mmCIF file of C-alpha atoms and ligand atoms in Angstrom:
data_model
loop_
_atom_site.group_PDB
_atom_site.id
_atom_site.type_symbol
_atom_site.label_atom_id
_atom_site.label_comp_id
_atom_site.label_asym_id
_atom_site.label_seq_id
_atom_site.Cartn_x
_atom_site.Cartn_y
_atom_site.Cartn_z
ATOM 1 C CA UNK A 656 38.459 47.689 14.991
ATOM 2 C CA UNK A 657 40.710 45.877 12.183
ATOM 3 C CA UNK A 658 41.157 43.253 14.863
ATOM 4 C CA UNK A 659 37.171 43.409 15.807
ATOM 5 C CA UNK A 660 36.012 42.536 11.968
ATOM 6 C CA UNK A 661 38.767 39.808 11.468
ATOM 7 C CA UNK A 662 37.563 38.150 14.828
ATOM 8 C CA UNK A 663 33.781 38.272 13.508
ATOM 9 C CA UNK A 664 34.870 36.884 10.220
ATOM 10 C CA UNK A 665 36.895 33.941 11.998
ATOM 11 C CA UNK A 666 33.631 33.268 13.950
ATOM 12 C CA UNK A 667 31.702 32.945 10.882
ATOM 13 C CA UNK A 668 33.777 30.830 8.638
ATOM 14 C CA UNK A 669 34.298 28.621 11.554
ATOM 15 C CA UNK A 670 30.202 28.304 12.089
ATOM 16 C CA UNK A 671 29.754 28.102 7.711
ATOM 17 C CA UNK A 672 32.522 24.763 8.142
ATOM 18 C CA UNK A 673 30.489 22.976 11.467
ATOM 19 C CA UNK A 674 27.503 23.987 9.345
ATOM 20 C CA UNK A 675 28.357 22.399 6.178
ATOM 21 C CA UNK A 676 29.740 19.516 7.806
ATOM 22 C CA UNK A 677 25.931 18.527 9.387
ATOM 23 C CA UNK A 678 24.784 19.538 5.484
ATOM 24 C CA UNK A 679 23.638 16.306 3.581
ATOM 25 C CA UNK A 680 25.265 16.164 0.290
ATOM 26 C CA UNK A 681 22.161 13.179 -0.393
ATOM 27 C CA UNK A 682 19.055 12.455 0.845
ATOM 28 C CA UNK A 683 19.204 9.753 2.924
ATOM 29 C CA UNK A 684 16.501 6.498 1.406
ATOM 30 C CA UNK A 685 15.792 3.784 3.772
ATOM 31 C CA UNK A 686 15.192 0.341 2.549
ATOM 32 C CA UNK A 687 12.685 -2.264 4.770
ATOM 33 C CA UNK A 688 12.974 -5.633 2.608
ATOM 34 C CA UNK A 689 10.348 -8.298 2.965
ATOM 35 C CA UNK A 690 11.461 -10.610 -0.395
ATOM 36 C CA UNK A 691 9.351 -11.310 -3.383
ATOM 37 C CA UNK A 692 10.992 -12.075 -6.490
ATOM 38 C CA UNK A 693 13.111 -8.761 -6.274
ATOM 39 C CA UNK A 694 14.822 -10.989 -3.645
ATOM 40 C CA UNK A 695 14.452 -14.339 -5.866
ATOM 41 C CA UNK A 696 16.655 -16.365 -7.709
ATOM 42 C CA UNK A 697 16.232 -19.179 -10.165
ATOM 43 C CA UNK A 698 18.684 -22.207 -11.811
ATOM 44 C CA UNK A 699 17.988 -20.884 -15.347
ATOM 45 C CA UNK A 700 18.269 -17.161 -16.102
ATOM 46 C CA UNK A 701 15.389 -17.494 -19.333
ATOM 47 C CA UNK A 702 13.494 -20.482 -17.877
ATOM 48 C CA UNK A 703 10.448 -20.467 -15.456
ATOM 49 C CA UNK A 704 11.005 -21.844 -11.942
ATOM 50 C CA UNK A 705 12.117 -19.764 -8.661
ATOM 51 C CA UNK A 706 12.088 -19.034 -5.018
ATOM 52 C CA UNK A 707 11.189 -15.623 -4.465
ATOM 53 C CA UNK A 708 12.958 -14.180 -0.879
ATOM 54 C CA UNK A 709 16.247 -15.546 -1.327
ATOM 55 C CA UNK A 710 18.586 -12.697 -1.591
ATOM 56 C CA UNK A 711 19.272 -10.039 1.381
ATOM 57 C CA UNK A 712 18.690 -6.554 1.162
ATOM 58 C CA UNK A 713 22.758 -5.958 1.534
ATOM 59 C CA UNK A 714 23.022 -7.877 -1.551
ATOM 60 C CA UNK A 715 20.069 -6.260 -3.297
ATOM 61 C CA UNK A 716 21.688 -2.809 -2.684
ATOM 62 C CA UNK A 717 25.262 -4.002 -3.765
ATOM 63 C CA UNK A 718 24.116 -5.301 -7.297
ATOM 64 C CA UNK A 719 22.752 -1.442 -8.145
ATOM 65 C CA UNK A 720 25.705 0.473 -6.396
ATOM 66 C CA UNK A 721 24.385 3.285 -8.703
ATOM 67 C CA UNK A 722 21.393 3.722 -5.703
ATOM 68 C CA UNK A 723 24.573 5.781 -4.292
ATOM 69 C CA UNK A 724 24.456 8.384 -6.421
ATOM 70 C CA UNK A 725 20.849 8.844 -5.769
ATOM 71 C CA UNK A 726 20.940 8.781 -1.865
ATOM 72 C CA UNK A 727 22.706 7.282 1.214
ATOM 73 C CA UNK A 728 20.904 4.218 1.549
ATOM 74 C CA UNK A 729 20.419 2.144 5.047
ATOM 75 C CA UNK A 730 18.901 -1.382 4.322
ATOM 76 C CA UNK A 731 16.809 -3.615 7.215
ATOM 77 C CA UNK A 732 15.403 -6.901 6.360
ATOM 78 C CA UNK A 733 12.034 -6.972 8.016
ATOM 79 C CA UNK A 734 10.925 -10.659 6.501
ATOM 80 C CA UNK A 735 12.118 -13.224 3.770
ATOM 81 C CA UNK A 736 8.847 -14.106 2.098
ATOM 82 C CA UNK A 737 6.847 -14.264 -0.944
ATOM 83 C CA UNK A 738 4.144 -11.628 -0.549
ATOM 84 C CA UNK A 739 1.453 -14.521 -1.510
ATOM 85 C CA UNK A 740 2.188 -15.553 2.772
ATOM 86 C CA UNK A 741 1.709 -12.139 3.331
ATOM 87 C CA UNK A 742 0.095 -11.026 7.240
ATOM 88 C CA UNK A 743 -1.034 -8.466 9.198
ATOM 89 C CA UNK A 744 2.032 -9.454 11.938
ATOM 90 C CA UNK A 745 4.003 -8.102 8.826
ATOM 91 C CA UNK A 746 1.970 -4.918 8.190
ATOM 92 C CA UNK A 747 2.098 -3.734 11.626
ATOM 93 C CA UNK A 748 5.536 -4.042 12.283
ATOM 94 C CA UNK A 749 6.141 -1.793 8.706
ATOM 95 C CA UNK A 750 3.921 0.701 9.844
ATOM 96 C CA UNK A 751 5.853 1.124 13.344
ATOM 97 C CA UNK A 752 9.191 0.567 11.816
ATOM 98 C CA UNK A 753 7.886 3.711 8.857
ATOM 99 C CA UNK A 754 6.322 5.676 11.368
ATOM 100 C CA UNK A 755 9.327 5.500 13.902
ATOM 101 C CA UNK A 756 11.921 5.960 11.067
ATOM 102 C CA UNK A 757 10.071 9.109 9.078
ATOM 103 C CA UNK A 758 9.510 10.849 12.496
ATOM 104 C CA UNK A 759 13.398 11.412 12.707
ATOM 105 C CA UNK A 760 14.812 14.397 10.583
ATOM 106 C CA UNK A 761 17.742 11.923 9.510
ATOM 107 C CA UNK A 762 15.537 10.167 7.136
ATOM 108 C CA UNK A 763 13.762 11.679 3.676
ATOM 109 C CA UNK A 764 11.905 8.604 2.211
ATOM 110 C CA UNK A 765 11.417 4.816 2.011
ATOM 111 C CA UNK A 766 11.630 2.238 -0.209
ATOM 112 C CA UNK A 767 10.568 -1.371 0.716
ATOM 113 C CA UNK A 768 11.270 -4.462 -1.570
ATOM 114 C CA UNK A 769 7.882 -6.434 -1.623
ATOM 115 C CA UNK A 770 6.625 -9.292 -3.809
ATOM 116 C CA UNK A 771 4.181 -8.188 -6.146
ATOM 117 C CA UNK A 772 1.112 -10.506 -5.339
ATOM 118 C CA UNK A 773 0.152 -8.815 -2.268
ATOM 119 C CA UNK A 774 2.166 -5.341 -3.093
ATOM 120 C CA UNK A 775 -1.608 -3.359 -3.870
ATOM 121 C CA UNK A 776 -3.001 -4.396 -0.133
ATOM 122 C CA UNK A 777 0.404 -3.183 1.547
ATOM 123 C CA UNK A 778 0.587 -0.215 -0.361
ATOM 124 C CA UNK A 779 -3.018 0.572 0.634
ATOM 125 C CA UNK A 780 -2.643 -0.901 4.414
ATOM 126 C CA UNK A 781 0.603 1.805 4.249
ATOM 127 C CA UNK A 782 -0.816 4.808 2.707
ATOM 128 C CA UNK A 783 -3.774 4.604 5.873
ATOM 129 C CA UNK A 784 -1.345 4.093 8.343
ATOM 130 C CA UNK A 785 1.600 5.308 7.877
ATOM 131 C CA UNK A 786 1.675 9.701 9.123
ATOM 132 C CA UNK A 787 3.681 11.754 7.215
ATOM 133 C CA UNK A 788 4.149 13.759 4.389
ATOM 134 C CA UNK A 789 7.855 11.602 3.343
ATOM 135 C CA UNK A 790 7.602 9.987 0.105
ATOM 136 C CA UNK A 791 6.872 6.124 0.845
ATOM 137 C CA UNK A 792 7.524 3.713 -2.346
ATOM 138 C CA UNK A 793 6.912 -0.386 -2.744
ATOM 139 C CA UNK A 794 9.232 -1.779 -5.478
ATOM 140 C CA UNK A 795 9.246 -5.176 -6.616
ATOM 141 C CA UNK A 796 9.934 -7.591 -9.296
ATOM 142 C CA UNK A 797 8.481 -9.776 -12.012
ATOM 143 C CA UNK A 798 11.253 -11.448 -12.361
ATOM 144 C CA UNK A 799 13.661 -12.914 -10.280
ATOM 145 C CA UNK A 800 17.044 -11.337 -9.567
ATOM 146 C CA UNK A 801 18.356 -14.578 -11.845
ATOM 147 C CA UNK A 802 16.920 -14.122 -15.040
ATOM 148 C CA UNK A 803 18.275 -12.169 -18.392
ATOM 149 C CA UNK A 804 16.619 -9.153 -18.152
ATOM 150 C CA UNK A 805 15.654 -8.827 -14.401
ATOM 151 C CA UNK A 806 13.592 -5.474 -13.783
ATOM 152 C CA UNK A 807 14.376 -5.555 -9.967
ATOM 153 C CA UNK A 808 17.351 -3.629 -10.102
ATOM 154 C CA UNK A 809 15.960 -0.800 -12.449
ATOM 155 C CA UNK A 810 12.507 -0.735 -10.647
ATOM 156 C CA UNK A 811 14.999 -0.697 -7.548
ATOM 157 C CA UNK A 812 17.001 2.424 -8.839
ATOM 158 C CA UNK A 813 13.803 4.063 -9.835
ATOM 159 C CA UNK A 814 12.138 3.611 -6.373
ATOM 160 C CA UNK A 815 15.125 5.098 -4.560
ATOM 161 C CA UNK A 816 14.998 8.165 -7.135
ATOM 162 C CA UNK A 817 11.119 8.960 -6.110
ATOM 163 C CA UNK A 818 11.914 8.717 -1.919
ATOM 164 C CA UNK A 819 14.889 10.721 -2.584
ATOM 165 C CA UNK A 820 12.481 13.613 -4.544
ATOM 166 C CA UNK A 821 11.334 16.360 -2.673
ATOM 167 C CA UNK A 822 8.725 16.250 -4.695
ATOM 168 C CA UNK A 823 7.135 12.724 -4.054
ATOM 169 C CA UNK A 824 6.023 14.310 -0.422
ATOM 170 C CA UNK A 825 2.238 14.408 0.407
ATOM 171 C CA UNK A 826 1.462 12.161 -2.585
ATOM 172 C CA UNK A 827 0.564 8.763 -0.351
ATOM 173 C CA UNK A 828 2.338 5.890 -0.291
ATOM 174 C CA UNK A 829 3.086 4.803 -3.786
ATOM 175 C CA UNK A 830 4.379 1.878 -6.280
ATOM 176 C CA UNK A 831 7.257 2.121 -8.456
ATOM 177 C CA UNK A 832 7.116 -0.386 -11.197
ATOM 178 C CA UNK A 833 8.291 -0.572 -14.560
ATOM 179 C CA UNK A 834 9.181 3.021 -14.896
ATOM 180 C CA UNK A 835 5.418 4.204 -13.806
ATOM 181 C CA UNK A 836 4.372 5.672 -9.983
ATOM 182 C CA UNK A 837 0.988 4.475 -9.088
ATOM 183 C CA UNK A 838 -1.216 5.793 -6.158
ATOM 184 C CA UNK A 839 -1.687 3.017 -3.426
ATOM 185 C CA UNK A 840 -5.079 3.963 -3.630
ATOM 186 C CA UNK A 841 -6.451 2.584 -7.300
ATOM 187 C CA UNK A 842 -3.073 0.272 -8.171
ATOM 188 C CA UNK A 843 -3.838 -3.283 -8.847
ATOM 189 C CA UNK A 844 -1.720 -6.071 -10.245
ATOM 190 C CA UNK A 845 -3.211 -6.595 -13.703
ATOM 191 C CA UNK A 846 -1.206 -9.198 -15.456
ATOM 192 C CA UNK A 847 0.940 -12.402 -13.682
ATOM 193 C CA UNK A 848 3.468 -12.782 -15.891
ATOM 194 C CA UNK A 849 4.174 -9.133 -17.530
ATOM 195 C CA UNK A 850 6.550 -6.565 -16.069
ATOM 196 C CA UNK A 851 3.608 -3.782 -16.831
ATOM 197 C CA UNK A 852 1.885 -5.586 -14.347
ATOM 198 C CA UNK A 853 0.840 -2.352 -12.482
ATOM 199 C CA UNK A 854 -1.924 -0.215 -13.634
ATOM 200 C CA UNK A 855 -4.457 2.409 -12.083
ATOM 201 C CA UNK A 856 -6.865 1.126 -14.502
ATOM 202 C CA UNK A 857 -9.479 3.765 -13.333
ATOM 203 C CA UNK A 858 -7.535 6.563 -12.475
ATOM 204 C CA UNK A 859 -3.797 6.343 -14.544
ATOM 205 C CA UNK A 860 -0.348 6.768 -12.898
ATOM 206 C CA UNK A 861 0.452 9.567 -10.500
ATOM 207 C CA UNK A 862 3.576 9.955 -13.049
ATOM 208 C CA UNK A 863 6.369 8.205 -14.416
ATOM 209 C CA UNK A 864 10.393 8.479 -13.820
ATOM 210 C CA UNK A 865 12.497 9.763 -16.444
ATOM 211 C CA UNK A 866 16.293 10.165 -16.145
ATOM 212 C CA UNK A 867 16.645 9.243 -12.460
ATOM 213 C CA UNK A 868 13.334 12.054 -11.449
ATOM 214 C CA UNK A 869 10.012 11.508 -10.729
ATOM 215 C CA UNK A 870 7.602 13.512 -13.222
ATOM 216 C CA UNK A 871 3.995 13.947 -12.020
ATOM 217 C CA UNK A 872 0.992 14.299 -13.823
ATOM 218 C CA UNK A 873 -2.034 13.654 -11.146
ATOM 219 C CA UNK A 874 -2.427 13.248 -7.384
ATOM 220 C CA UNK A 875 -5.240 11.763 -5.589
ATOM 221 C CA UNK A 876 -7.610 13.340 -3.353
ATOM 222 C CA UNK A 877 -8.607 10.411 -1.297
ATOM 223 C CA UNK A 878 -7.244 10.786 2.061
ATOM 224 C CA UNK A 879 -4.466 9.128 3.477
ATOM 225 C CA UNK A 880 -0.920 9.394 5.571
ATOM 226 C CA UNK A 881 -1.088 12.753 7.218
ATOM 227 C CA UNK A 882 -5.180 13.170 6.530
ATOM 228 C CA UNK A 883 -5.881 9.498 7.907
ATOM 229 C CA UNK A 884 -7.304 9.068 11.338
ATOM 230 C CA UNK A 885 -6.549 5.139 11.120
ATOM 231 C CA UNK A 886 -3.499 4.172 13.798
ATOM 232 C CA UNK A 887 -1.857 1.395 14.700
ATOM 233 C CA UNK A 888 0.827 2.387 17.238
ATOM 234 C CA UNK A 889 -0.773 0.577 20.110
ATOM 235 C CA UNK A 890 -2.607 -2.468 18.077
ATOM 236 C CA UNK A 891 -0.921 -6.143 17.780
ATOM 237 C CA UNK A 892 -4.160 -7.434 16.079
ATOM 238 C CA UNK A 893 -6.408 -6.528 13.512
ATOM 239 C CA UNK A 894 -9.934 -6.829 12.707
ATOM 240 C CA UNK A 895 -10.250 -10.329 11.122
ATOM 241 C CA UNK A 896 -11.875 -9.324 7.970
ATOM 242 C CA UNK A 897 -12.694 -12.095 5.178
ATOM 243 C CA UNK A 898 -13.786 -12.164 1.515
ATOM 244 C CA UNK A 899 -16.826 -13.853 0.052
ATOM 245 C CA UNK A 900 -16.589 -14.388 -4.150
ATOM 246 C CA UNK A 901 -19.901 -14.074 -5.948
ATOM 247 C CA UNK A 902 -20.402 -16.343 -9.036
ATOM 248 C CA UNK A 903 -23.490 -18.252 -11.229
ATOM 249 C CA UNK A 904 -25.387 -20.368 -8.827
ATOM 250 C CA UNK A 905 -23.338 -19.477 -6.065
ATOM 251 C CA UNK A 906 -24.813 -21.800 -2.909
ATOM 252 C CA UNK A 907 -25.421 -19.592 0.678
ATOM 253 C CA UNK A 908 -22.828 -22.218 2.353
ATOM 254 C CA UNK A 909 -19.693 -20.334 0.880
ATOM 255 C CA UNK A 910 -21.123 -18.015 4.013
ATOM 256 C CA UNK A 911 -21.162 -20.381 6.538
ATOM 257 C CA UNK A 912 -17.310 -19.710 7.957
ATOM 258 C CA UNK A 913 -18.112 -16.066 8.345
ATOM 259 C CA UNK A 914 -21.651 -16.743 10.132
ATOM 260 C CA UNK A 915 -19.629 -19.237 12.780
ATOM 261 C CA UNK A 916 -19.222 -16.861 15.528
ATOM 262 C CA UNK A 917 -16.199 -19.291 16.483
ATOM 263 C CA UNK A 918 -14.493 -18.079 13.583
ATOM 264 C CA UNK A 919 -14.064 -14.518 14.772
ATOM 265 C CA UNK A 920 -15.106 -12.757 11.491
ATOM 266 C CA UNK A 921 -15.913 -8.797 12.659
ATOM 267 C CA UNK A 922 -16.590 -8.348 8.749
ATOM 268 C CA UNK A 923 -17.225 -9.679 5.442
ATOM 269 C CA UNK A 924 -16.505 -7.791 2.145
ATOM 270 C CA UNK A 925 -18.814 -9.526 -1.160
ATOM 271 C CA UNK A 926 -17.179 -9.528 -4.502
ATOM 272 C CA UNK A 927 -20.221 -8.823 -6.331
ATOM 273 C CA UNK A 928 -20.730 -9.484 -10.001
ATOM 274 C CA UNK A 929 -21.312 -6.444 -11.499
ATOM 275 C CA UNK A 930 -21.909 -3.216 -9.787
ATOM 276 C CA UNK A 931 -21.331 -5.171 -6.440
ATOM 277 C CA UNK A 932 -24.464 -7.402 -7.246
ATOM 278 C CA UNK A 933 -25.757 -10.306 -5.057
ATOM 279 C CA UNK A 934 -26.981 -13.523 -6.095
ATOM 280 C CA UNK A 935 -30.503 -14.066 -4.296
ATOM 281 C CA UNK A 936 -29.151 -17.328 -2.994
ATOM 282 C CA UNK A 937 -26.620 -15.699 -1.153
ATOM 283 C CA UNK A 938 -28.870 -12.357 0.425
ATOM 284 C CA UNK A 939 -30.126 -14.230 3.773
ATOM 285 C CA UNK A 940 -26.380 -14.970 4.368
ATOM 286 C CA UNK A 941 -25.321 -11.640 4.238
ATOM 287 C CA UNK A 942 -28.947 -9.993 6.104
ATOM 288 C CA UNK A 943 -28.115 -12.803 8.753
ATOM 289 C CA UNK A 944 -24.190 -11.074 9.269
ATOM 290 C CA UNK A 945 -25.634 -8.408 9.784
ATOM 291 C CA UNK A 946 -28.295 -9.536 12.395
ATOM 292 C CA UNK A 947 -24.894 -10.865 14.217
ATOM 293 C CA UNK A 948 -23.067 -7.825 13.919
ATOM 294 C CA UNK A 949 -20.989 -8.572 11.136
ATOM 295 C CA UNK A 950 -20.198 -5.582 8.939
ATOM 296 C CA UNK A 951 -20.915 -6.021 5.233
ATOM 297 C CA UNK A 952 -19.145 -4.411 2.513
ATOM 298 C CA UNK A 953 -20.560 -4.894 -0.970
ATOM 299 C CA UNK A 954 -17.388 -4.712 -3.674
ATOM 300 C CA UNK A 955 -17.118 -6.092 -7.056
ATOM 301 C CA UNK A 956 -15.421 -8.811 -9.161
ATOM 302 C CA UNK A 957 -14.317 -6.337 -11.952
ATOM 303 C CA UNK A 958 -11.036 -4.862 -12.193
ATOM 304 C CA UNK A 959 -13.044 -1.446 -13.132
ATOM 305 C CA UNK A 960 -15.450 0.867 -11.950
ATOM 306 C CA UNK A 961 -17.123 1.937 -8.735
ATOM 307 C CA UNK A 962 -19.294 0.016 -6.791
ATOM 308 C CA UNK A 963 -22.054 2.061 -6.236
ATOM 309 C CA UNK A 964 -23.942 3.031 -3.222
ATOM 310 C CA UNK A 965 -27.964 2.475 -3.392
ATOM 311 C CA UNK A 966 -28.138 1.379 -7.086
ATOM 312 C CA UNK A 967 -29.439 -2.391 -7.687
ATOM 313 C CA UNK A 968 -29.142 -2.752 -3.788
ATOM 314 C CA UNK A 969 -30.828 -1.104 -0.806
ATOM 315 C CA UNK A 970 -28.117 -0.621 1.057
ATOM 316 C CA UNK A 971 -29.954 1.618 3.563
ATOM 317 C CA UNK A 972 -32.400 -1.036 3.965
ATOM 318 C CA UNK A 973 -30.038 -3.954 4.634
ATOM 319 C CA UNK A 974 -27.368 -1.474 6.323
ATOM 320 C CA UNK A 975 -24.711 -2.684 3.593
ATOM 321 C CA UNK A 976 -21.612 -0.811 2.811
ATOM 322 C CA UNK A 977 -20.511 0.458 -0.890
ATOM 323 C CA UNK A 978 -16.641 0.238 -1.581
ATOM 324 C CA UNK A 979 -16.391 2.796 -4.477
ATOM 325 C CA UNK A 980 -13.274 2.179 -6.227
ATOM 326 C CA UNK A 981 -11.766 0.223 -3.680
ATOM 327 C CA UNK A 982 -11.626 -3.443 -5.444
ATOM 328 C CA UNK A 983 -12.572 -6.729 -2.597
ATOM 329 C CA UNK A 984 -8.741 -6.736 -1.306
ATOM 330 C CA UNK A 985 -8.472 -3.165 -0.456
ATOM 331 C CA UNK A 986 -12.354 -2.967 0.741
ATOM 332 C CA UNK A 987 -10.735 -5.278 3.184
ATOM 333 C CA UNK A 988 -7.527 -3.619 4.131
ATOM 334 C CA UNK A 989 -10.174 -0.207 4.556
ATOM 335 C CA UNK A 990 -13.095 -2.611 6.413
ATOM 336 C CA UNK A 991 -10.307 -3.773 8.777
ATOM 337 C CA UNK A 992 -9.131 -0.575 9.903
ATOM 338 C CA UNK A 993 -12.758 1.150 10.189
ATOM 339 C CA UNK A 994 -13.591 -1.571 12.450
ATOM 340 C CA UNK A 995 -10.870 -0.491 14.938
ATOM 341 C CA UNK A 996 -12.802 3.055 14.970
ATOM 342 C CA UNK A 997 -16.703 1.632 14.811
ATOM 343 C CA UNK A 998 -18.985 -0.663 13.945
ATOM 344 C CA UNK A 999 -21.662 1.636 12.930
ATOM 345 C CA UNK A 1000 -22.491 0.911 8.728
ATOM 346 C CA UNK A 1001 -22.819 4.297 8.383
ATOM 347 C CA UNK A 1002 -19.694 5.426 10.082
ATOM 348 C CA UNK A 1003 -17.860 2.811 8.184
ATOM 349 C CA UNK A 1004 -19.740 4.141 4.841
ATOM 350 C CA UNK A 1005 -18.377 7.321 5.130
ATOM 351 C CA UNK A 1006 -14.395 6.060 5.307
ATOM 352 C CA UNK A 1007 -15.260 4.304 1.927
ATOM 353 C CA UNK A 1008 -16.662 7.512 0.741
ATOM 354 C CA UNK A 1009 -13.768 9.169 1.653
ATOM 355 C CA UNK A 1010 -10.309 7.153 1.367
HETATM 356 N N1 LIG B 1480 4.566 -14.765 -5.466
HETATM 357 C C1 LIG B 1480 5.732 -13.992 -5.305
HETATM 358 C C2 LIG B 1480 5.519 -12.755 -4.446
HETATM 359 O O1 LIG B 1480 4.540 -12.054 -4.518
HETATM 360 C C3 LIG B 1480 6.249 -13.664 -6.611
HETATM 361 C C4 LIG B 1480 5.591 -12.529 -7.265
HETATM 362 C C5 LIG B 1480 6.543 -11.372 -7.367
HETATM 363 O O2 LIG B 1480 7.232 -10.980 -6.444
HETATM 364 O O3 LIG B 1480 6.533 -10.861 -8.438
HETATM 365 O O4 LIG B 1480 6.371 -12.478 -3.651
#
């Protein structure tokens, strides 16, 4: 019996050690780095004057060995660009590479390093396409890696600390900037120069981090990752999807490119003035995409506010689409991946109503 209960106990300290020994003491973060000025380095540390993408993600990850404490952290240079060359080719291969990398148990959250021109559309492109519930965070830079005072490595450290939270999961892909978390869904780059560049100017920030945690305060209830019915697994082309910018006297020719049926153009999204408002020069254009098929998605030029469905405009009557909240860039990034789904207005209405 003696010999029975030390045998037992044997067995079970020997299971508790292989046990503990598959145990993570971290999380483990994964970094996908495309450049920006994160990755960008200048010849004067307080002048103007850079090339953003010039630094690797190995040596991104070296100058904030800190990240260690945080996580065990894998880094894979996707691209070496600033995000204002920023392309689809780009955005499909992050999805894959997220979607492959998140579906293994191995891996608890991403980071990737992004330049911060395009970082809103990614983020957005990301949060439809990307499925599941791991915490997904863009980081970036305003200035470059160079300069006295570089944010990278802090809005570096702070990204890792959010993918590494438990408690960033089912919250959408996100932004980490400046010591704020912003929703993919309403974030916008506000300012080009200042390192609180990134607002929700509608909406707020989802939360903030504070000694290496995230801290929430909101969450969206647009749809996305694990709710979104958008994917991309089997798709090496998108939708080509352009942008038409309303202003005072605006002539019908800025249309012609989009009417050219050589062009390709499956939809156009307006910039409206106002609440998504059209100049009547401009109207036939946009009745005559639609005659060829050519979805149309009425957005405005203002950094606030909805643009409203049936207000100023018929839209029933002229089968346009209203983009809510989403501003022209991310009307686009939703247009393009509706039209893999439909072409129906009303079918397409009812993804801006709901993402
Ligand atoms: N234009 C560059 C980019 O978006 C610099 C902007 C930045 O990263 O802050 O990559």
């Amino acid at each position: 019996m003696k010999n029975l209960k030390s045998l037992a106990l044997v067995a079970v300290m020997a299971i508790a050690t292989v046990m503990s020994a598959f145990a993570k003491d971290k999380p483990d973060v994964y970094i996908l780095a495309t450049g920006g000025t994160i990755a960008g380095t200048g010849a004067s540390a307080v002048a103007s004057g850079y090339t953003a993408g010039q630094v690797a993600i190995e040596s991104l990850i070296s100058a904030v060995p800190h990240l260690r404490d945080l996580a065990n952290i894998t880094g894979e240079q996707i691209v070496s660009i600033g995000s204002q060359d920023m392309n689809d080719q780009v955005w499909l291969t992050l999805a894959k590479r997220i979607n492959e990398l998140l579906a293994s148990d191995d891996i608890d959250g991403i980071v990737i390093t992004h330049g911060t021109d395009t970082m809103e559309e990614t983020a957005y492109f990301l949060n439809l396409t990307v499925h599941s519930n791991k915490p997904v965070v863009l980081t970036g830079a305003m200035r470059p890696s160079t300069a006295l005072s570089a944010d990278g490595p802090l809005n570096l450290y702070n990204a890792v600390a959010t993918a590494a939270s438990p408690s960033a999961k089912d919250r959408g892909v996100m932004v980490v900037m400046n010591g704020l978390i912003l929703g993919a869904h309403g974030t916008q780059k506000m300012n080009t120069l200042s390192v609180q560049t990134f607002q929700d100017p509608d909406g707020g920030p989802l939360g903030y981090v504070y000694n290496s945690e995230p801290r929430w305060n909101l969450c969206t209830l647009k749809k996305h990752t694990t709710q979104s019915v958008f994917d991309v697994t089997n798709l090496d082309v998108l939708p080509k999807v352009g942008i038409v910018y309303s202003y005072s006297n605006v002539d019908a020719d800025v249309m012609s490119p989009f009417l050219n049926p050589a062009n390709g153009y499956q939809g156009v999204i307006h910039a409206g003035v106002g609440n998504g408002n059209i100049h009547k020069n401009i109207f036939p254009a946009l009745d005559q995409a639609r005659a060829q098929g050519i979805a149309v998605v009425r957005s405005s030029r203002l950094p606030t506010g909805p643009t409203t469905l049936y207000d100023e405009v018929d839209d029933e009557a002229h089968q346009f689409v209203a983009s809510w909240e989403l501003n022209p860039q991310k009307a686009r990034v939703l247009l393009m991946l509706g039209l893999t789904k439909t072409h129906d207005w009303k079918e397409l209405q009812k993804y801006f109503d709901e993402y």
